[in-house]
Amino acid sequence: MKKFIYPVLASALFLTACGEVSHAKQNKTMFQSVQKEKAQLLQDGKNKHYCLKCGMDLVKFYKTSHAASSEKKDKTHQYCSIHCLEDHLGDGIVLKNPRVVDVSSLEFISVSDATYVVGSNVHGTMSRVSKYAFLNKKDALEFQKKYGGEIMDFNSALEKAKEDFKHYR
């Protein structure tokens, strides 16, 4: 009986330990995440907490969040990333007043005022190539110095996002 119990007990302890390590990693806050009180949700309705295109939680992926209004309907859409914004544009929809979250202030800013750091070693959202936006170029340069990446404007970052779809469209 001892020969059977010890391996089973050892296996159970090993799996429990691995599960705790895995669980601890899952509880680590992602760079993209903010506290719920700090997130500005611009959409209305029962699904306002979720990306219009992929359904991901907008608070969890807030620092890469983008928003824009429909041209035909004066309705604001919010996206977890520039990837999902581009996906919606790829559907042929026309959007106006595109905005992005400034990583430093956590406020929405016009994409025309944003400086993007593309391809840093901080995880991206919906893409292997990260894209983070800053209102102040100085903040973008500090982020770049710490995490790497390339400085770009919105149109260049959007072109990088389009590359995610080149095999699907």
mmCIF file with all atom_site columns, C-alpha atoms in Angstrom:
data_model
loop_
_atom_site.group_PDB
_atom_site.id
_atom_site.type_symbol
_atom_site.label_atom_id
_atom_site.label_alt_id
_atom_site.label_comp_id
_atom_site.label_asym_id
_atom_site.label_entity_id
_atom_site.label_seq_id
_atom_site.pdbx_PDB_ins_code
_atom_site.Cartn_x
_atom_site.Cartn_y
_atom_site.Cartn_z
_atom_site.occupancy
_atom_site.B_iso_or_equiv
_atom_site.pdbx_formal_charge
_atom_site.auth_seq_id
_atom_site.auth_comp_id
_atom_site.auth_asym_id
_atom_site.auth_atom_id
_atom_site.pdbx_PDB_model_num
ATOM 1   C CA . MET A 1 1   ? 0.000   0.000  0.000   1.00 0.00 ? 1   MET A CA 1
ATOM 2   C CA . LYS A 1 2   ? 2.865   2.420  0.814   1.00 0.00 ? 2   LYS A CA 1
ATOM 3   C CA . LYS A 1 3   ? 4.335   1.900  -2.659  1.00 0.00 ? 3   LYS A CA 1
ATOM 4   C CA . PHE A 1 4   ? 1.090   3.155  -4.179  1.00 0.00 ? 4   PHE A CA 1
ATOM 5   C CA . ILE A 1 5   ? 0.293   6.016  -1.772  1.00 0.00 ? 5   ILE A CA 1
ATOM 6   C CA . TYR A 1 6   ? 3.675   7.809  -1.860  1.00 0.00 ? 6   TYR A CA 1
ATOM 7   C CA . PRO A 1 7   ? 3.810   8.282  -5.652  1.00 0.00 ? 7   PRO A CA 1
ATOM 8   C CA . VAL A 1 8   ? 0.177   9.411  -5.701  1.00 0.00 ? 8   VAL A CA 1
ATOM 9   C CA . LEU A 1 9   ? 0.773   11.792 -2.793  1.00 0.00 ? 9   LEU A CA 1
ATOM 10  C CA . ALA A 1 10  ? 3.945   13.144 -4.396  1.00 0.00 ? 10  ALA A CA 1
ATOM 11  C CA . SER A 1 11  ? 2.104   13.667 -7.681  1.00 0.00 ? 11  SER A CA 1
ATOM 12  C CA . ALA A 1 12  ? -0.737  15.462 -5.927  1.00 0.00 ? 12  ALA A CA 1
ATOM 13  C CA . LEU A 1 13  ? 1.697   17.772 -4.109  1.00 0.00 ? 13  LEU A CA 1
ATOM 14  C CA . PHE A 1 14  ? 3.570   18.480 -7.357  1.00 0.00 ? 14  PHE A CA 1
ATOM 15  C CA . LEU A 1 15  ? 0.364   19.294 -9.240  1.00 0.00 ? 15  LEU A CA 1
ATOM 16  C CA . THR A 1 16  ? -0.862  21.481 -6.385  1.00 0.00 ? 16  THR A CA 1
ATOM 17  C CA . ALA A 1 17  ? 2.426   23.391 -6.344  1.00 0.00 ? 17  ALA A CA 1
ATOM 18  C CA . CYS A 1 18  ? 2.352   23.829 -10.132 1.00 0.00 ? 18  CYS A CA 1
ATOM 19  C CA . GLY A 1 19  ? -1.224  24.996 -9.962  1.00 0.00 ? 19  GLY A CA 1
ATOM 20  C CA . GLU A 1 20  ? -0.334  27.568 -7.309  1.00 0.00 ? 20  GLU A CA 1
ATOM 21  C CA . VAL A 1 21  ? 2.574   28.857 -9.382  1.00 0.00 ? 21  VAL A CA 1
ATOM 22  C CA . SER A 1 22  ? 0.365   29.026 -12.461 1.00 0.00 ? 22  SER A CA 1
ATOM 23  C CA . HIS A 1 23  ? -2.402  30.719 -10.467 1.00 0.00 ? 23  HIS A CA 1
ATOM 24  C CA . ALA A 1 24  ? 0.078   33.276 -9.067  1.00 0.00 ? 24  ALA A CA 1
ATOM 25  C CA . LYS A 1 25  ? 1.227   34.150 -12.589 1.00 0.00 ? 25  LYS A CA 1
ATOM 26  C CA . GLN A 1 26  ? -2.386  34.629 -13.721 1.00 0.00 ? 26  GLN A CA 1
ATOM 27  C CA . ASN A 1 27  ? -3.021  37.100 -10.893 1.00 0.00 ? 27  ASN A CA 1
ATOM 28  C CA . LYS A 1 28  ? -0.099  39.318 -11.915 1.00 0.00 ? 28  LYS A CA 1
ATOM 29  C CA . THR A 1 29  ? -1.424  42.573 -13.337 1.00 0.00 ? 29  THR A CA 1
ATOM 30  C CA . MET A 1 30  ? -0.739  43.026 -17.024 1.00 0.00 ? 30  MET A CA 1
ATOM 31  C CA . PHE A 1 31  ? 0.807   46.284 -18.226 1.00 0.00 ? 31  PHE A CA 1
ATOM 32  C CA . GLN A 1 32  ? -2.322  46.999 -20.296 1.00 0.00 ? 32  GLN A CA 1
ATOM 33  C CA . SER A 1 33  ? -4.633  46.748 -17.274 1.00 0.00 ? 33  SER A CA 1
ATOM 34  C CA . VAL A 1 34  ? -5.865  49.511 -14.978 1.00 0.00 ? 34  VAL A CA 1
ATOM 35  C CA . GLN A 1 35  ? -8.121  49.632 -11.952 1.00 0.00 ? 35  GLN A CA 1
ATOM 36  C CA . LYS A 1 36  ? -11.769 49.789 -12.972 1.00 0.00 ? 36  LYS A CA 1
ATOM 37  C CA . GLU A 1 37  ? -12.154 53.308 -11.510 1.00 0.00 ? 37  GLU A CA 1
ATOM 38  C CA . LYS A 1 38  ? -9.399  54.644 -13.781 1.00 0.00 ? 38  LYS A CA 1
ATOM 39  C CA . ALA A 1 39  ? -10.874 53.319 -17.022 1.00 0.00 ? 39  ALA A CA 1
ATOM 40  C CA . GLN A 1 40  ? -13.004 55.578 -19.164 1.00 0.00 ? 40  GLN A CA 1
ATOM 41  C CA . LEU A 1 41  ? -15.627 53.563 -21.015 1.00 0.00 ? 41  LEU A CA 1
ATOM 42  C CA . LEU A 1 42  ? -17.104 55.527 -23.905 1.00 0.00 ? 42  LEU A CA 1
ATOM 43  C CA . GLN A 1 43  ? -19.640 53.009 -25.239 1.00 0.00 ? 43  GLN A CA 1
ATOM 44  C CA . ASP A 1 44  ? -23.223 52.694 -24.087 1.00 0.00 ? 44  ASP A CA 1
ATOM 45  C CA . GLY A 1 45  ? -25.303 49.606 -23.518 1.00 0.00 ? 45  GLY A CA 1
ATOM 46  C CA . LYS A 1 46  ? -25.022 46.286 -21.764 1.00 0.00 ? 46  LYS A CA 1
ATOM 47  C CA . ASN A 1 47  ? -21.733 45.397 -23.512 1.00 0.00 ? 47  ASN A CA 1
ATOM 48  C CA . LYS A 1 48  ? -19.985 48.719 -22.885 1.00 0.00 ? 48  LYS A CA 1
ATOM 49  C CA . HIS A 1 49  ? -17.204 46.958 -20.928 1.00 0.00 ? 49  HIS A CA 1
ATOM 50  C CA . TYR A 1 50  ? -16.177 44.834 -23.921 1.00 0.00 ? 50  TYR A CA 1
ATOM 51  C CA . CYS A 1 51  ? -14.401 45.403 -27.226 1.00 0.00 ? 51  CYS A CA 1
ATOM 52  C CA . LEU A 1 52  ? -16.863 45.781 -30.074 1.00 0.00 ? 52  LEU A CA 1
ATOM 53  C CA . LYS A 1 53  ? -14.885 43.411 -32.350 1.00 0.00 ? 53  LYS A CA 1
ATOM 54  C CA . CYS A 1 54  ? -13.420 40.684 -30.150 1.00 0.00 ? 54  CYS A CA 1
ATOM 55  C CA . GLY A 1 55  ? -15.323 40.976 -26.871 1.00 0.00 ? 55  GLY A CA 1
ATOM 56  C CA . MET A 1 56  ? -12.237 41.377 -24.681 1.00 0.00 ? 56  MET A CA 1
ATOM 57  C CA . ASP A 1 57  ? -12.526 43.276 -21.402 1.00 0.00 ? 57  ASP A CA 1
ATOM 58  C CA . LEU A 1 58  ? -11.760 46.972 -21.989 1.00 0.00 ? 58  LEU A CA 1
ATOM 59  C CA . VAL A 1 59  ? -10.511 47.555 -18.440 1.00 0.00 ? 59  VAL A CA 1
ATOM 60  C CA . LYS A 1 60  ? -8.084  44.656 -18.701 1.00 0.00 ? 60  LYS A CA 1
ATOM 61  C CA . PHE A 1 61  ? -6.745  45.988 -22.009 1.00 0.00 ? 61  PHE A CA 1
ATOM 62  C CA . TYR A 1 62  ? -7.303  49.681 -21.303 1.00 0.00 ? 62  TYR A CA 1
ATOM 63  C CA . LYS A 1 63  ? -3.856  51.095 -22.104 1.00 0.00 ? 63  LYS A CA 1
ATOM 64  C CA . THR A 1 64  ? -4.194  49.944 -25.720 1.00 0.00 ? 64  THR A CA 1
ATOM 65  C CA . SER A 1 65  ? -7.824  51.027 -26.009 1.00 0.00 ? 65  SER A CA 1
ATOM 66  C CA . HIS A 1 66  ? -9.051  53.010 -29.023 1.00 0.00 ? 66  HIS A CA 1
ATOM 67  C CA . ALA A 1 67  ? -12.431 54.595 -29.714 1.00 0.00 ? 67  ALA A CA 1
ATOM 68  C CA . ALA A 1 68  ? -14.214 56.173 -32.670 1.00 0.00 ? 68  ALA A CA 1
ATOM 69  C CA . SER A 1 69  ? -17.688 57.222 -33.711 1.00 0.00 ? 69  SER A CA 1
ATOM 70  C CA . SER A 1 70  ? -19.753 55.793 -36.545 1.00 0.00 ? 70  SER A CA 1
ATOM 71  C CA . GLU A 1 71  ? -20.153 58.186 -39.418 1.00 0.00 ? 71  GLU A CA 1
ATOM 72  C CA . LYS A 1 72  ? -23.782 57.219 -40.103 1.00 0.00 ? 72  LYS A CA 1
ATOM 73  C CA . LYS A 1 73  ? -24.877 56.799 -36.490 1.00 0.00 ? 73  LYS A CA 1
ATOM 74  C CA . ASP A 1 74  ? -23.565 59.133 -33.855 1.00 0.00 ? 74  ASP A CA 1
ATOM 75  C CA . LYS A 1 75  ? -22.556 56.168 -31.702 1.00 0.00 ? 75  LYS A CA 1
ATOM 76  C CA . THR A 1 76  ? -19.161 55.645 -30.062 1.00 0.00 ? 76  THR A CA 1
ATOM 77  C CA . HIS A 1 77  ? -17.400 52.306 -30.419 1.00 0.00 ? 77  HIS A CA 1
ATOM 78  C CA . GLN A 1 78  ? -14.543 51.241 -28.171 1.00 0.00 ? 78  GLN A CA 1
ATOM 79  C CA . TYR A 1 79  ? -11.878 48.706 -29.048 1.00 0.00 ? 79  TYR A CA 1
ATOM 80  C CA . CYS A 1 80  ? -9.302  46.865 -26.950 1.00 0.00 ? 80  CYS A CA 1
ATOM 81  C CA . SER A 1 81  ? -6.575  47.712 -29.470 1.00 0.00 ? 81  SER A CA 1
ATOM 82  C CA . ILE A 1 82  ? -5.624  49.347 -32.737 1.00 0.00 ? 82  ILE A CA 1
ATOM 83  C CA . HIS A 1 83  ? -5.819  45.803 -34.139 1.00 0.00 ? 83  HIS A CA 1
ATOM 84  C CA . CYS A 1 84  ? -9.574  45.635 -33.511 1.00 0.00 ? 84  CYS A CA 1
ATOM 85  C CA . LEU A 1 85  ? -10.053 49.207 -34.735 1.00 0.00 ? 85  LEU A CA 1
ATOM 86  C CA . GLU A 1 86  ? -8.366  48.189 -38.008 1.00 0.00 ? 86  GLU A CA 1
ATOM 87  C CA . ASP A 1 87  ? -10.469 45.035 -38.135 1.00 0.00 ? 87  ASP A CA 1
ATOM 88  C CA . HIS A 1 88  ? -13.619 47.172 -37.966 1.00 0.00 ? 88  HIS A CA 1
ATOM 89  C CA . LEU A 1 89  ? -12.269 49.521 -40.662 1.00 0.00 ? 89  LEU A CA 1
ATOM 90  C CA . GLY A 1 90  ? -11.580 46.430 -42.772 1.00 0.00 ? 90  GLY A CA 1
ATOM 91  C CA . ASP A 1 91  ? -15.312 45.686 -42.646 1.00 0.00 ? 91  ASP A CA 1
ATOM 92  C CA . GLY A 1 92  ? -15.808 48.850 -44.691 1.00 0.00 ? 92  GLY A CA 1
ATOM 93  C CA . ILE A 1 93  ? -17.202 50.993 -41.891 1.00 0.00 ? 93  ILE A CA 1
ATOM 94  C CA . VAL A 1 94  ? -16.333 54.689 -41.888 1.00 0.00 ? 94  VAL A CA 1
ATOM 95  C CA . LEU A 1 95  ? -15.316 56.049 -38.495 1.00 0.00 ? 95  LEU A CA 1
ATOM 96  C CA . LYS A 1 96  ? -14.797 59.601 -37.310 1.00 0.00 ? 96  LYS A CA 1
ATOM 97  C CA . ASN A 1 97  ? -12.993 61.187 -34.368 1.00 0.00 ? 97  ASN A CA 1
ATOM 98  C CA . PRO A 1 98  ? -10.599 58.271 -33.635 1.00 0.00 ? 98  PRO A CA 1
ATOM 99  C CA . ARG A 1 99  ? -9.068  58.408 -30.165 1.00 0.00 ? 99  ARG A CA 1
ATOM 100 C CA . VAL A 1 100 ? -6.558  56.400 -28.198 1.00 0.00 ? 100 VAL A CA 1
ATOM 101 C CA . VAL A 1 101 ? -5.662  56.128 -24.517 1.00 0.00 ? 101 VAL A CA 1
ATOM 102 C CA . ASP A 1 102 ? -2.524  58.046 -23.520 1.00 0.00 ? 102 ASP A CA 1
ATOM 103 C CA . VAL A 1 103 ? -0.539  55.526 -21.470 1.00 0.00 ? 103 VAL A CA 1
ATOM 104 C CA . SER A 1 104 ? 0.756   58.263 -19.152 1.00 0.00 ? 104 SER A CA 1
ATOM 105 C CA . SER A 1 105 ? -2.482  60.054 -18.225 1.00 0.00 ? 105 SER A CA 1
ATOM 106 C CA . LEU A 1 106 ? -4.961  57.244 -19.017 1.00 0.00 ? 106 LEU A CA 1
ATOM 107 C CA . GLU A 1 107 ? -7.103  59.835 -20.832 1.00 0.00 ? 107 GLU A CA 1
ATOM 108 C CA . PHE A 1 108 ? -8.409  59.520 -24.371 1.00 0.00 ? 108 PHE A CA 1
ATOM 109 C CA . ILE A 1 109 ? -6.600  61.753 -26.867 1.00 0.00 ? 109 ILE A CA 1
ATOM 110 C CA . SER A 1 110 ? -6.970  62.307 -30.592 1.00 0.00 ? 110 SER A CA 1
ATOM 111 C CA . VAL A 1 111 ? -4.901  59.823 -32.591 1.00 0.00 ? 111 VAL A CA 1
ATOM 112 C CA . SER A 1 112 ? -3.500  62.788 -34.542 1.00 0.00 ? 112 SER A CA 1
ATOM 113 C CA . ASP A 1 113 ? -1.889  64.052 -31.302 1.00 0.00 ? 113 ASP A CA 1
ATOM 114 C CA . ALA A 1 114 ? -0.495  60.636 -30.330 1.00 0.00 ? 114 ALA A CA 1
ATOM 115 C CA . THR A 1 115 ? 3.037   59.338 -30.611 1.00 0.00 ? 115 THR A CA 1
ATOM 116 C CA . TYR A 1 116 ? 3.065   55.543 -30.788 1.00 0.00 ? 116 TYR A CA 1
ATOM 117 C CA . VAL A 1 117 ? 5.801   53.181 -29.651 1.00 0.00 ? 117 VAL A CA 1
ATOM 118 C CA . VAL A 1 118 ? 5.456   50.106 -31.849 1.00 0.00 ? 118 VAL A CA 1
ATOM 119 C CA . GLY A 1 119 ? 7.214   46.800 -31.253 1.00 0.00 ? 119 GLY A CA 1
ATOM 120 C CA . SER A 1 120 ? 8.372   47.252 -27.653 1.00 0.00 ? 120 SER A CA 1
ATOM 121 C CA . ASN A 1 121 ? 9.062   44.238 -25.455 1.00 0.00 ? 121 ASN A CA 1
ATOM 122 C CA . VAL A 1 122 ? 5.877   44.993 -23.467 1.00 0.00 ? 122 VAL A CA 1
ATOM 123 C CA . HIS A 1 123 ? 3.123   42.611 -24.550 1.00 0.00 ? 123 HIS A CA 1
ATOM 124 C CA . GLY A 1 124 ? 0.695   43.937 -27.106 1.00 0.00 ? 124 GLY A CA 1
ATOM 125 C CA . THR A 1 125 ? -3.033  43.408 -27.349 1.00 0.00 ? 125 THR A CA 1
ATOM 126 C CA . MET A 1 126 ? -4.436  41.190 -30.133 1.00 0.00 ? 126 MET A CA 1
ATOM 127 C CA . SER A 1 127 ? -1.033  41.277 -31.845 1.00 0.00 ? 127 SER A CA 1
ATOM 128 C CA . ARG A 1 128 ? 2.520   40.099 -31.313 1.00 0.00 ? 128 ARG A CA 1
ATOM 129 C CA . VAL A 1 129 ? 3.662   43.619 -32.180 1.00 0.00 ? 129 VAL A CA 1
ATOM 130 C CA . SER A 1 130 ? 2.782   45.973 -29.332 1.00 0.00 ? 130 SER A CA 1
ATOM 131 C CA . LYS A 1 131 ? 1.433   49.458 -30.011 1.00 0.00 ? 131 LYS A CA 1
ATOM 132 C CA . TYR A 1 132 ? 1.260   51.986 -27.153 1.00 0.00 ? 132 TYR A CA 1
ATOM 133 C CA . ALA A 1 133 ? 0.303   55.667 -27.532 1.00 0.00 ? 133 ALA A CA 1
ATOM 134 C CA . PHE A 1 134 ? 1.455   58.779 -25.699 1.00 0.00 ? 134 PHE A CA 1
ATOM 135 C CA . LEU A 1 135 ? 0.360   62.403 -25.848 1.00 0.00 ? 135 LEU A CA 1
ATOM 136 C CA . ASN A 1 136 ? 3.848   63.680 -25.014 1.00 0.00 ? 136 ASN A CA 1
ATOM 137 C CA . LYS A 1 137 ? 6.676   62.557 -27.252 1.00 0.00 ? 137 LYS A CA 1
ATOM 138 C CA . LYS A 1 138 ? 8.991   62.765 -24.216 1.00 0.00 ? 138 LYS A CA 1
ATOM 139 C CA . ASP A 1 139 ? 6.935   60.042 -22.497 1.00 0.00 ? 139 ASP A CA 1
ATOM 140 C CA . ALA A 1 140 ? 7.082   57.921 -25.645 1.00 0.00 ? 140 ALA A CA 1
ATOM 141 C CA . LEU A 1 141 ? 10.858  58.310 -25.816 1.00 0.00 ? 141 LEU A CA 1
ATOM 142 C CA . GLU A 1 142 ? 11.224  57.319 -22.140 1.00 0.00 ? 142 GLU A CA 1
ATOM 143 C CA . PHE A 1 143 ? 9.041   54.252 -22.735 1.00 0.00 ? 143 PHE A CA 1
ATOM 144 C CA . GLN A 1 144 ? 11.092  53.405 -25.845 1.00 0.00 ? 144 GLN A CA 1
ATOM 145 C CA . LYS A 1 145 ? 14.356  53.758 -23.926 1.00 0.00 ? 145 LYS A CA 1
ATOM 146 C CA . LYS A 1 146 ? 13.095  51.373 -21.237 1.00 0.00 ? 146 LYS A CA 1
ATOM 147 C CA . TYR A 1 147 ? 11.241  48.835 -23.431 1.00 0.00 ? 147 TYR A CA 1
ATOM 148 C CA . GLY A 1 148 ? 12.484  49.321 -26.997 1.00 0.00 ? 148 GLY A CA 1
ATOM 149 C CA . GLY A 1 149 ? 10.314  49.750 -30.054 1.00 0.00 ? 149 GLY A CA 1
ATOM 150 C CA . GLU A 1 150 ? 9.976   52.251 -32.848 1.00 0.00 ? 150 GLU A CA 1
ATOM 151 C CA . ILE A 1 151 ? 8.443   55.735 -32.667 1.00 0.00 ? 151 ILE A CA 1
ATOM 152 C CA . MET A 1 152 ? 5.552   56.246 -35.132 1.00 0.00 ? 152 MET A CA 1
ATOM 153 C CA . ASP A 1 153 ? 2.479   58.345 -35.787 1.00 0.00 ? 153 ASP A CA 1
ATOM 154 C CA . PHE A 1 154 ? -1.040  56.880 -35.887 1.00 0.00 ? 154 PHE A CA 1
ATOM 155 C CA . ASN A 1 155 ? -1.083  56.184 -39.638 1.00 0.00 ? 155 ASN A CA 1
ATOM 156 C CA . SER A 1 156 ? 2.183   54.231 -39.454 1.00 0.00 ? 156 SER A CA 1
ATOM 157 C CA . ALA A 1 157 ? 0.955   52.280 -36.409 1.00 0.00 ? 157 ALA A CA 1
ATOM 158 C CA . LEU A 1 158 ? -2.294  51.534 -38.267 1.00 0.00 ? 158 LEU A CA 1
ATOM 159 C CA . GLU A 1 159 ? -0.273  50.212 -41.219 1.00 0.00 ? 159 GLU A CA 1
ATOM 160 C CA . LYS A 1 160 ? 1.531   47.873 -38.788 1.00 0.00 ? 160 LYS A CA 1
ATOM 161 C CA . ALA A 1 161 ? -1.861  46.732 -37.475 1.00 0.00 ? 161 ALA A CA 1
ATOM 162 C CA . LYS A 1 162 ? -2.981  46.017 -41.052 1.00 0.00 ? 162 LYS A CA 1
ATOM 163 C CA . GLU A 1 163 ? -0.103  43.544 -41.356 1.00 0.00 ? 163 GLU A CA 1
ATOM 164 C CA . ASP A 1 164 ? -1.930  41.311 -38.855 1.00 0.00 ? 164 ASP A CA 1
ATOM 165 C CA . PHE A 1 165 ? -4.602  40.773 -41.515 1.00 0.00 ? 165 PHE A CA 1
ATOM 166 C CA . LYS A 1 166 ? -2.525  40.378 -44.667 1.00 0.00 ? 166 LYS A CA 1
ATOM 167 C CA . HIS A 1 167 ? -3.108  36.620 -44.784 1.00 0.00 ? 167 HIS A CA 1
ATOM 168 C CA . TYR A 1 168 ? -6.835  36.877 -44.072 1.00 0.00 ? 168 TYR A CA 1
ATOM 169 C CA . ARG A 1 169 ? -8.131  39.598 -46.379 1.00 0.00 ? 169 ARG A CA 1
#
